N, CA, C and O atoms as a DFTB+ gen file, in Angstrom:
404 C
 N C O
     1  1       0.854      -1.163       0.000
     2  2       0.000       0.000       0.000
     3  2       0.901       1.227       0.000
     4  3       1.908       1.275       0.708
     5  1       0.534       2.193      -0.785
     6  2       1.279       3.444      -0.853
     7  2       1.170       4.170       0.493
     8  3       0.099       4.173       1.100
     9  1       2.260       4.782       0.967
    10  2       2.240       5.437       2.280
    11  2       1.116       6.463       2.448
    12  3       0.539       6.564       3.531
    13  1       0.798       7.218       1.404
    14  2      -0.264       8.222       1.545
    15  2      -1.626       7.551       1.716
    16  3      -2.492       8.077       2.415
    17  1      -1.821       6.383       1.075
    18  2      -3.083       5.652       1.255
    19  2      -3.163       5.048       2.653
    20  3      -4.234       5.007       3.259
    21  1      -2.027       4.582       3.159
    22  2      -1.997       4.031       4.504
    23  2      -2.340       5.112       5.517
    24  3      -3.113       4.868       6.444
    25  1      -1.781       6.294       5.355
    26  2      -2.079       7.404       6.259
    27  2      -3.561       7.754       6.194
    28  3      -4.187       7.996       7.226
    29  1      -4.124       7.783       4.990
    30  2      -5.549       8.086       4.834
    31  2      -6.409       7.017       5.499
    32  3      -7.414       7.340       6.133
    33  1      -6.029       5.755       5.362
    34  2      -6.791       4.665       5.975
    35  2      -6.743       4.746       7.490
    36  3      -7.759       4.536       8.153
    37  1      -5.582       5.048       8.043
    38  2      -5.435       5.181       9.491
    39  2      -6.247       6.369       9.987
    40  3      -6.898       6.279      11.028
    41  1      -6.218       7.468       9.268
    42  2      -6.990       8.649       9.652
    43  2      -8.486       8.354       9.626
    44  3      -9.216       8.783      10.519
    45  1      -8.945       7.631       8.619
    46  2     -10.346       7.275       8.523
    47  2     -10.746       6.371       9.685
    48  3     -11.795       6.581      10.295
    49  1      -9.945       5.390       9.992
    50  2     -10.242       4.479      11.099
    51  2     -10.297       5.235      12.428
    52  3     -11.135       4.939      13.279
    53  1      -9.418       6.193      12.601
    54  2      -9.405       6.976      13.837
    55  2     -10.638       7.861      13.952
    56  3     -11.050       8.204      15.060
    57  1     -11.230       8.235      12.825
    58  2     -12.397       9.110      12.837
    59  2     -13.702       8.362      13.062
    60  3     -14.729       8.988      13.323
    61  1     -13.686       7.028      12.966
    62  2     -14.909       6.259      13.161
    63  2     -15.365       6.359      14.602
    64  3     -14.535       6.424      15.509
    65  1     -16.672       6.374      14.829
    66  2     -17.148       6.455      16.209
    67  2     -16.800       5.199      16.996
    68  3     -16.669       4.113      16.431
    69  1     -16.652       5.362      18.295
    70  2     -16.300       4.244      19.164
    71  2     -17.359       3.157      19.087
    72  3     -17.033       1.976      19.207
    73  1     -18.622       3.527      18.890
    74  2     -19.709       2.548      18.873
    75  2     -19.514       1.494      17.798
    76  3     -20.040       0.387      17.921
    77  1     -18.783       1.805      16.765
    78  2     -18.552       0.838      15.704
    79  2     -17.700      -0.329      16.193
    80  3     -17.632      -1.361      15.526
    81  1     -17.064      -0.184      17.324
    82  2     -16.188      -1.207      17.873
    83  2     -16.703      -1.667      19.237
    84  3     -15.972      -1.646      20.227
    85  1     -17.961      -2.078      19.275
    86  2     -18.550      -2.491      20.548
    87  2     -17.827      -3.708      21.095
    88  3     -17.392      -4.589      20.353
    89  1     -17.716      -3.728      22.380
    90  2     -17.001      -4.797      23.047
    91  2     -17.390      -4.794      24.513
    92  3     -18.226      -4.001      24.947
    93  1     -16.787      -5.670      25.254
    94  2     -17.033      -5.686      26.683
    95  2     -16.623      -4.355      27.310
    96  3     -17.232      -3.925      28.290
    97  1     -15.624      -3.710      26.772
    98  2     -15.197      -2.410      27.308
    99  2     -16.306      -1.373      27.153
   100  3     -16.546      -0.582      28.065
   101  1     -16.988      -1.373      25.993
   102  2     -18.104      -0.445      25.796
   103  2     -19.231      -0.795      26.760
   104  3     -19.825       0.097      27.366
   105  1     -19.533      -2.082      26.907
   106  2     -20.579      -2.511      27.837
   107  2     -20.239      -2.089      29.264
   108  3     -21.119      -1.678      30.021
   109  1     -18.985      -2.190      29.623
   110  2     -18.560      -1.763      30.957
   111  2     -18.703      -0.254      31.104
   112  3     -19.185       0.224      32.131
   113  1     -18.294       0.489      30.102
   114  2     -18.362       1.955      30.181
   115  2     -19.793       2.465      30.215
   116  3     -20.042       3.563      30.711
   117  1     -20.734       1.691      29.698
   118  2     -22.147       2.088      29.694
   119  2     -22.908       1.467      30.865
   120  3     -24.135       1.551      30.916
   121  1     -22.206       0.857      31.788
   122  2     -22.725       0.287      33.023
   123  2     -23.562      -0.986      32.824
   124  3     -24.281      -1.393      33.737
   125  1     -23.481      -1.610      31.659
   126  2     -24.216      -2.858      31.405
   127  2     -23.734      -3.978      32.318
   128  3     -24.519      -4.823      32.748
   129  1     -22.442      -3.974      32.609
   130  2     -21.842      -5.064      33.371
   131  2     -22.229      -5.015      34.859
   132  3     -21.893      -5.929      35.613
   133  1     -22.921      -3.974      35.278
   134  2     -23.402      -3.925      36.656
   135  2     -24.481      -4.982      36.891
   136  3     -24.626      -5.496      38.000
   137  1     -25.240      -5.303      35.829
   138  2     -26.333      -6.276      35.950
   139  2     -26.149      -7.518      35.084
   140  3     -26.828      -8.523      35.295
   141  1     -25.249      -7.461      34.122
   142  2     -25.045      -8.575      33.191
   143  2     -23.591      -9.022      33.215
   144  3     -22.695      -8.267      33.591
   145  1     -23.384     -10.247      32.812
   146  2     -22.060     -10.824      32.638
   147  2     -22.054     -11.485      31.265
   148  3     -23.116     -11.759      30.705
   149  1     -20.897     -11.736      30.730
   150  2     -20.827     -12.411      29.433
   151  2     -21.362     -13.823      29.543
   152  3     -22.113     -14.261      28.671
   153  1     -20.994     -14.556      30.600
   154  2     -21.314     -15.980      30.625
   155  2     -22.058     -16.494      31.846
   156  3     -22.213     -17.707      31.994
   157  1     -22.525     -15.612      32.727
   158  2     -23.325     -16.090      33.859
   159  2     -24.391     -15.067      34.227
   160  3     -24.213     -13.862      34.045
   161  1     -25.498     -15.576      34.748
   162  2     -26.597     -14.720      35.160
   163  2     -26.195     -13.921      36.388
   164  3     -25.631     -14.466      37.337
   165  1     -26.484     -12.641      36.365
   166  2     -26.341     -11.806      37.555
   167  2     -27.754     -11.331      37.896
   168  3     -28.627     -12.155      38.169
   169  1     -27.989     -10.040      37.887
   170  2     -29.339      -9.510      38.028
   171  2     -30.120      -9.815      36.753
   172  3     -31.280     -10.227      36.800
   173  1     -29.465      -9.606      35.622
   174  2     -30.044      -9.913      34.319
   175  2     -29.376     -11.139      33.726
   176  3     -28.425     -11.676      34.295
   177  1     -29.875     -11.578      32.586
   178  2     -29.317     -12.782      31.962
   179  2     -27.896     -12.564      31.442
   180  3     -27.476     -11.433      31.198
   181  1     -27.174     -13.659      31.280
   182  2     -25.839     -13.612      30.685
   183  2     -25.975     -13.197      29.224
   184  3     -26.941     -13.572      28.560
   185  1     -25.036     -12.445      28.733
   186  2     -25.074     -12.019      27.334
   187  2     -25.081     -13.223      26.388
   188  3     -25.744     -13.191      25.352
   189  1     -24.347     -14.282      26.738
   190  2     -24.341     -15.480      25.887
   191  2     -25.723     -16.133      25.844
   192  3     -26.102     -16.698      24.818
   193  1     -26.477     -16.066      26.937
   194  2     -27.838     -16.605      26.947
   195  2     -28.761     -15.766      26.059
   196  3     -29.633     -16.299      25.373
   197  1     -28.557     -14.458      26.083
   198  2     -29.344     -13.579      25.209
   199  2     -29.040     -13.908      23.749
   200  3     -29.950     -14.023      22.929
   201  1     -27.766     -14.056      23.435
   202  2     -27.367     -14.384      22.057
   203  2     -27.978     -15.708      21.617
   204  3     -28.445     -15.830      20.484
   205  1     -27.978     -16.700      22.505
   206  2     -28.533     -18.009      22.156
   207  2     -30.040     -17.927      21.927
   208  3     -30.565     -18.544      21.001
   209  1     -30.726     -17.176      22.758
   210  2     -32.184     -17.058      22.639
   211  2     -32.595     -16.414      21.320
   212  3     -33.599     -16.803      20.724
   213  1     -31.825     -15.433      20.866
   214  2     -32.208     -14.660      19.690
   215  2     -31.401     -14.969      18.431
   216  3     -31.479     -14.227      17.452
   217  1     -30.621     -16.063      18.445
   218  2     -29.688     -16.307      17.336
   219  2     -30.362     -16.461      15.980
   220  3     -29.730     -16.163      14.967
   221  1     -31.593     -16.905      15.908
   222  2     -32.260     -17.065      14.608
   223  2     -33.259     -15.945      14.320
   224  3     -33.932     -15.970      13.289
   225  1     -33.363     -14.977      15.206
   226  2     -34.331     -13.894      15.053
   227  2     -33.686     -12.718      14.314
   228  3     -32.825     -12.026      14.858
   229  1     -34.113     -12.507      13.077
   230  2     -33.526     -11.431      12.270
   231  2     -33.854     -10.035      12.816
   232  3     -33.137      -9.076      12.532
   233  1     -34.917      -9.922      13.585
   234  2     -35.295      -8.637      14.169
   235  2     -34.584      -8.364      15.494
   236  3     -34.741      -7.288      16.071
   237  1     -33.809      -9.326      15.974
   238  2     -33.179      -9.204      17.288
   239  2     -32.293      -7.971      17.454
   240  3     -32.385      -7.318      18.493
   241  1     -31.437      -7.613      16.489
   242  2     -30.592      -6.432      16.723
   243  2     -31.410      -5.175      17.030
   244  3     -31.083      -4.431      17.954
   245  1     -32.458      -4.942      16.267
   246  2     -33.287      -3.755      16.491
   247  2     -34.057      -3.865      17.807
   248  3     -34.181      -2.885      18.541
   249  1     -34.576      -5.062      18.102
   250  2     -35.335      -5.254      19.343
   251  2     -34.446      -5.072      20.572
   252  3     -34.831      -4.402      21.530
   253  1     -33.265      -5.665      20.539
   254  2     -32.359      -5.529      21.680
   255  2     -31.893      -4.089      21.848
   256  3     -31.763      -3.598      22.969
   257  1     -31.646      -3.423      20.740
   258  2     -31.238      -2.025      20.794
   259  2     -32.315      -1.187      21.487
   260  3     -32.008      -0.345      22.330
   261  1     -33.567      -1.423      21.129
   262  2     -34.665      -0.690      21.760
   263  2     -34.804      -1.057      23.236
   264  3     -35.106      -0.194      24.060
   265  1     -34.591      -2.316      23.575
   266  2     -34.640      -2.718      24.985
   267  2     -33.548      -2.021      25.786
   268  3     -33.762      -1.652      26.940
   269  1     -32.394      -1.843      25.186
   270  2     -31.295      -1.150      25.865
   271  2     -31.677       0.299      26.121
   272  3     -31.482       0.810      27.224
   273  1     -32.215       0.957      25.115
   274  2     -32.547       2.387      25.223
   275  2     -33.785       2.623      26.093
   276  3     -33.784       3.509      26.948
   277  1     -34.834       1.834      25.878
   278  2     -36.123       2.089      26.539
   279  2     -36.376       1.223      27.769
   280  3     -37.299       1.491      28.538
   281  1     -35.566       0.194      27.957
   282  2     -35.798      -0.737      29.039
   283  2     -36.788      -1.808      28.597
   284  3     -37.366      -1.718      27.514
   285  1     -36.978      -2.808      29.428
   286  2     -37.926      -3.871      29.106
   287  2     -38.317      -4.593      30.385
   288  3     -37.684      -4.436      31.429
   289  1     -39.377      -5.390      30.279
   290  2     -39.772      -6.214      31.426
   291  2     -40.478      -7.460      30.925
   292  3     -41.117      -7.451      29.873
   293  1     -40.351      -8.533      31.695
   294  2     -41.047      -9.766      31.399
   295  2     -40.365     -10.703      30.428
   296  3     -40.845     -11.819      30.232
   297  1     -39.270     -10.300      29.813
   298  2     -38.591     -11.170      28.849
   299  2     -37.737     -12.229      29.530
   300  3     -37.557     -13.322      28.992
   301  1     -37.206     -11.913      30.716
   302  2     -36.277     -12.812      31.407
   303  2     -36.660     -12.999      32.866
   304  3     -35.813     -13.347      33.689
   305  1     -37.899     -12.777      33.187
   306  2     -38.338     -12.926      34.562
   307  2     -38.926     -11.638      35.099
   308  3     -39.194     -10.704      34.342
   309  1     -39.128     -11.588      36.411
   310  2     -39.860     -10.458      36.989
   311  2     -39.062      -9.164      37.159
   312  3     -39.656      -8.104      37.356
   313  1     -37.754      -9.226      37.088
   314  2     -36.950      -8.017      37.311
   315  2     -36.858      -7.237      36.007
   316  3     -36.323      -7.748      35.023
   317  1     -37.375      -5.992      35.980
   318  2     -37.316      -5.203      34.749
   319  2     -35.916      -4.640      34.498
   320  3     -35.141      -4.414      35.427
   321  1     -35.621      -4.422      33.234
   322  2     -34.383      -3.743      32.874
   323  2     -34.730      -2.265      32.674
   324  3     -35.589      -1.945      31.852
   325  1     -34.087      -1.373      33.400
   326  2     -34.405       0.045      33.249
   327  2     -33.860       0.594      31.931
   328  3     -32.950       0.014      31.339
   329  1     -34.423       1.714      31.478
   330  2     -33.854       2.370      30.294
   331  2     -32.417       2.805      30.587
   332  3     -32.071       3.132      31.722
   333  1     -31.602       2.800      29.554
   334  2     -30.198       3.185      29.717
   335  2     -29.895       4.424      28.892
   336  3     -30.280       4.507      27.726
   337  1     -29.209       5.383      29.491
   338  2     -28.888       6.626      28.778
   339  2     -27.710       6.440      27.815
   340  3     -26.610       6.937      28.059
   341  1     -27.958       5.724      26.729
   342  2     -26.937       5.514      25.699
   343  2     -27.490       6.024      24.375
   344  3     -28.705       6.102      24.191
   345  1     -26.613       6.365      23.473
   346  2     -27.048       6.804      22.150
   347  2     -27.616       5.619      21.373
   348  3     -27.341       4.462      21.692
   349  1     -28.405       5.923      20.357
   350  2     -28.944       4.867      19.489
   351  2     -27.793       4.079      18.851
   352  3     -27.869       2.858      18.711
   353  1     -26.731       4.790      18.469
   354  2     -25.583       4.126      17.844
   355  2     -24.909       3.169      18.814
   356  3     -24.577       2.044      18.441
   357  1     -24.702       3.600      20.058
   358  2     -24.095       2.718      21.049
   359  2     -25.009       1.538      21.359
   360  3     -24.535       0.411      21.504
   361  1     -26.314       1.783      21.462
   362  2     -27.251       0.690      21.732
   363  2     -27.221      -0.335      20.605
   364  3     -27.228      -1.540      20.858
   365  1     -27.189       0.136      19.372
   366  2     -27.117      -0.775      18.230
   367  2     -25.830      -1.577      18.223
   368  3     -25.837      -2.777      17.946
   369  1     -24.735      -0.918      18.525
   370  2     -23.443      -1.602      18.562
   371  2     -23.407      -2.615      19.699
   372  3     -22.885      -3.717      19.528
   373  1     -23.954      -2.258      20.849
   374  2     -23.994      -3.196      21.970
   375  2     -24.861      -4.402      21.643
   376  3     -24.495      -5.534      21.959
   377  1     -26.003      -4.170      21.015
   378  2     -26.888      -5.284      20.639
   379  2     -26.175      -6.233      19.679
   380  3     -26.247      -7.451      19.844
   381  1     -25.496      -5.689      18.689
   382  2     -24.770      -6.532      17.739
   383  2     -23.655      -7.306      18.429
   384  3     -23.424      -8.474      18.117
   385  1     -22.965      -6.666      19.360
   386  2     -21.892      -7.357      20.088
   387  2     -22.474      -8.499      20.922
   388  3     -21.954      -9.614      20.890
   389  1     -23.541      -8.233      21.663
   390  2     -24.151      -9.289      22.475
   391  2     -24.564     -10.462      21.588
   392  3     -24.318     -11.618      21.932
   393  1     -25.185     -10.170      20.461
   394  2     -25.636     -11.239      19.568
   395  2     -24.474     -12.005      18.927
   396  3     -24.664     -13.117      18.433
   397  1     -23.295     -11.428      18.933
   398  2     -22.132     -12.103      18.340
   399  2     -21.491     -13.118      19.289
   400  3     -20.629     -13.895      18.879
   401  1     -21.904     -13.111      20.534
   402  2     -21.268     -13.980      21.541
   403  2     -21.720     -15.420      21.414
   404  3     -21.280     -16.275      22.182
């Protein structure tokens, strides 16, 4: 790759929003890990259990994103999930990350 193209590619990657790189670090920074874990139930279900439940549901990314933003109740038992103050982009990225587990 030509050096000027490499510099342009690095600059473009640096300009991408953090939400495009959702990970456990993003989940931790948005306080998701206070109630959830990747592989075991805490207050809420394990992220891997969520991924397994919705693995064939094509609407799952949008549904989970809305549950993150607006909260939900009754999907995993009696304890409701409160709404979370995250951007739509972060919620979408978090939903996709959870479903990838």
